[in-house]
């Protein structure tokens, strides 16, 4: 182990201890026992454990959102105040265990993004379009060509993607560097997750359609979403994807989680 690794290991242990200290604070505050040793709870936490004031306050404020969520409260000792605070208001007694699983396996930026998306459920743009007889004719022909089973939304998406990048189609060769590059280009090197504006960094390949029609370029955070059971309809076109809170049970996803660490 080199010096840096040694330092990291100790830092991790220090964080773990700090999480456990923070876990105890609300009870100490409620009991009033701290008054024997300091004027305020912040002073007490600083005097004996050098805990930052802002973290102490965050911990105490968090308590009211944890009253009927024992698993989430317990998780503070493992993952810290900041990660738990990101989901405390969103989680319910029914789904808190699932959130705990996500906190343990997802990175902090990914939890941050998840919390943001759950707080602002998006309004999808919807409109009705009345087709002229000519357009209706064209639409029917296009639908026949692209696949009669596709929904109107899927056809429109195919057309818009082709418009962005003409002549690109998926093939069924094995997944190569070139394939990944092409997939990224179809999405203009952007993350395929709805409304994400980030550059794509990784290519997600659920491989459940038997070909490569489900390859998606994603940013690192949304790739984590895919492998944490958070995306409903993940093998369908991105506009069909929906955020969901579910336990990770898929073996591939569990392998990914292990690999990412
Ligand atoms: Zn993937
Ligand atoms: Zn993204």
XYZ file of C-alpha atoms and ligand atoms in Angstrom:
263
model
C 0.000 0.000 0.000
C 1.520 3.370 -0.966
C 1.291 6.511 1.137
C -1.703 7.867 -0.730
C -3.666 4.631 -0.348
C -2.821 4.575 3.347
C -4.091 8.139 3.679
C -7.303 7.292 1.786
C -7.969 4.293 3.978
C -7.674 6.360 7.151
C -9.796 9.138 5.653
C -12.523 6.608 4.923
C -12.381 5.355 8.506
C -12.566 8.944 9.749
C -15.695 9.525 7.651
C -17.279 6.364 9.005
C -16.656 7.539 12.580
C -18.026 10.984 11.758
C -21.205 9.414 10.326
C -21.689 7.440 13.531
C -21.198 10.548 15.679
C -23.781 12.409 13.607
C -26.161 9.522 14.006
C -26.188 10.046 17.792
C -26.644 13.819 17.805
C -30.455 14.207 17.746
C -30.802 12.039 20.831
C -28.107 14.002 22.639
C -29.881 17.196 21.643
C -33.289 15.986 22.803
C -31.996 14.728 26.151
C -30.280 18.062 26.862
C -27.232 16.251 28.217
C -24.948 18.463 26.109
C -25.835 21.491 28.288
C -23.536 20.173 30.986
C -20.564 20.566 28.630
C -21.375 23.378 26.201
C -23.859 26.199 25.606
C -25.154 24.871 22.337
C -25.321 21.532 20.587
C -23.070 22.961 17.867
C -20.525 23.942 20.523
C -20.729 20.482 22.029
C -20.181 18.725 18.689
C -17.273 21.042 17.891
C -15.646 20.689 21.286
C -15.548 16.912 21.394
C -15.545 15.840 17.760
C -14.695 18.905 15.618
C -17.898 18.415 13.653
C -18.622 21.375 11.353
C -21.560 23.519 12.519
C -23.348 23.314 9.176
C -23.241 19.509 9.201
C -24.575 19.404 12.759
C -27.509 21.614 11.786
C -28.158 19.570 8.694
C -28.279 16.423 10.807
C -30.697 17.934 13.328
C -32.983 19.343 10.625
C -33.016 16.006 8.902
C -34.567 14.282 11.901
C -38.102 15.572 11.277
C -38.099 13.928 7.832
C -37.014 10.604 9.284
C -39.600 10.061 12.005
C -41.245 7.070 10.327
C -38.260 6.030 8.212
C -36.002 3.947 10.478
C -34.004 2.338 7.654
C -33.102 5.720 6.198
C -32.096 7.024 9.627
C -29.908 3.991 10.175
C -28.273 4.558 6.794
C -26.726 7.823 8.047
C -24.133 5.787 9.953
C -23.114 4.110 6.672
C -23.417 6.757 3.960
C -23.473 10.064 5.835
C -25.860 12.965 6.304
C -25.496 14.578 2.908
C -26.543 11.589 0.821
C -29.495 10.788 3.104
C -30.606 14.429 3.079
C -30.890 14.267 -0.711
C -33.727 11.728 -0.531
C -35.211 12.137 2.969
C -38.130 14.253 1.794
C -38.868 12.135 -1.248
C -38.712 8.706 0.385
C -41.789 7.232 2.071
C -42.098 4.561 4.777
C -43.137 2.170 1.977
C -40.110 2.689 -0.256
C -37.365 3.839 2.151
C -35.562 0.463 1.948
C -35.216 0.812 -1.804
C -33.742 4.288 -1.364
C -31.246 2.904 1.143
C -30.099 0.397 -1.477
C -29.593 3.221 -3.999
C -27.653 5.312 -1.470
C -25.291 2.429 -0.806
C -24.600 1.607 -4.444
C -24.877 4.894 -6.357
C -22.340 7.710 -6.455
C -23.221 11.013 -4.789
C -23.593 12.922 -8.100
C -25.968 10.202 -9.341
C -28.084 10.416 -6.164
C -28.122 14.193 -6.549
C -29.419 13.882 -10.103
C -32.002 11.277 -9.057
C -33.293 13.551 -6.312
C -33.506 16.467 -8.733
C -35.439 14.447 -11.306
C -37.838 13.080 -8.705
C -38.533 16.571 -7.408
C -39.230 18.045 -10.846
C -41.228 15.453 -12.681
C -41.103 16.824 -16.211
C -43.976 17.997 -18.331
C -43.663 16.327 -21.681
C -44.562 18.499 -24.602
C -47.793 17.230 -26.094
C -49.722 18.484 -29.061
C -52.352 17.267 -31.467
C -51.698 17.465 -35.156
C -54.410 17.379 -37.782
C -53.059 15.748 -40.946
C -54.066 16.920 -44.429
C -55.003 14.074 -46.797
C -51.558 14.376 -48.407
C -49.736 14.181 -45.082
C -51.937 11.302 -44.008
C -50.881 9.436 -47.110
C -47.187 10.085 -46.474
C -47.558 9.107 -42.830
C -49.188 5.781 -43.740
C -46.443 4.989 -46.229
C -43.709 5.871 -43.725
C -45.342 3.789 -41.035
C -45.458 0.805 -43.396
C -41.767 1.253 -44.191
C -40.493 1.747 -40.636
C -42.646 -0.906 -39.033
C -46.445 -1.101 -38.689
C -46.088 -2.010 -35.005
C -44.481 1.289 -34.087
C -46.529 3.894 -32.292
C -46.920 7.366 -33.771
C -44.408 8.719 -31.233
C -41.833 6.106 -32.226
C -42.239 6.897 -35.913
C -41.853 10.597 -35.294
C -38.753 9.937 -33.217
C -37.209 7.763 -35.951
C -37.887 10.500 -38.492
C -36.363 13.197 -36.298
C -33.278 11.078 -35.574
C -32.826 10.392 -39.289
C -33.211 14.100 -39.902
C -30.430 14.814 -37.390
C -28.103 12.237 -38.897
C -29.149 10.981 -42.341
C -28.037 7.568 -43.572
C -27.262 6.141 -40.144
C -28.915 2.864 -39.360
C -28.173 0.185 -36.839
C -26.643 -3.085 -38.048
C -26.521 -6.412 -36.295
C -22.740 -6.917 -36.298
C -21.070 -7.496 -32.951
C -20.523 -4.449 -30.777
C -17.327 -2.740 -31.924
C -15.608 0.563 -31.281
C -17.041 1.710 -34.595
C -20.519 0.670 -33.552
C -20.216 2.593 -30.320
C -18.964 5.631 -32.225
C -21.884 5.428 -34.652
C -24.383 5.125 -31.830
C -22.937 8.224 -30.240
C -23.113 10.112 -33.518
C -26.787 9.281 -34.012
C -27.421 11.162 -30.790
C -24.977 13.927 -31.748
C -22.640 12.773 -28.977
C -25.252 13.697 -26.386
C -26.695 11.543 -23.631
C -29.850 9.777 -24.911
C -31.678 10.234 -21.586
C -34.687 12.520 -22.066
C -33.854 16.179 -21.441
C -30.231 15.473 -20.433
C -27.874 17.946 -22.094
C -24.604 16.262 -21.160
C -22.105 14.686 -23.561
C -22.430 10.926 -23.904
C -19.625 9.076 -22.164
C -20.603 5.398 -22.215
C -22.711 3.152 -24.437
C -25.427 1.168 -22.712
C -26.311 -2.178 -24.274
C -29.228 -3.968 -22.590
C -28.918 -6.641 -25.316
C -32.472 -7.799 -24.831
C -33.693 -7.064 -28.347
C -31.277 -9.596 -29.889
C -29.785 -6.908 -32.126
C -28.276 -3.522 -31.495
C -31.411 -1.470 -31.849
C -31.324 -0.804 -28.109
C -27.806 0.664 -27.903
C -27.879 4.031 -26.150
C -25.112 6.522 -25.561
C -25.401 7.928 -22.047
C -23.618 10.216 -19.626
C -22.053 8.404 -16.667
C -24.819 9.412 -14.266
C -27.680 8.198 -16.437
C -25.771 5.008 -17.154
C -25.885 4.446 -13.380
C -29.654 5.083 -13.507
C -30.045 2.282 -16.099
C -28.216 -0.208 -13.896
C -30.033 0.652 -10.680
C -33.495 -0.366 -11.822
C -34.495 3.292 -12.088
C -35.621 3.384 -15.714
C -38.904 1.850 -16.745
C -39.150 0.712 -20.403
C -35.371 0.832 -20.753
C -35.370 -1.345 -23.889
C -37.790 0.971 -25.646
C -37.067 4.310 -27.299
C -35.793 6.950 -24.851
C -38.987 9.015 -25.009
C -40.749 6.047 -23.379
C -38.352 5.926 -20.454
C -39.837 6.733 -17.078
C -38.236 7.215 -13.726
C -39.191 4.501 -11.252
C -37.987 3.522 -7.793
C -37.366 -0.202 -7.735
C -34.938 -2.663 -6.195
C -32.080 -3.826 -8.406
C -32.586 -7.529 -9.119
C -31.095 -7.941 -12.600
C -27.802 -9.917 -12.493
C -26.142 -7.762 -15.162
C -27.020 -4.648 -13.202
C -25.577 -6.083 -9.996
C -22.360 -6.952 -11.861
C -22.180 -3.421 -13.223
C -22.552 -1.991 -9.712
C -19.698 -4.159 -8.490
C -17.529 -3.215 -11.449
C -18.173 0.533 -11.068
C -16.789 0.509 -7.529
Zn -25.028 -0.359 -19.447
Zn -27.460 11.996 -19.054
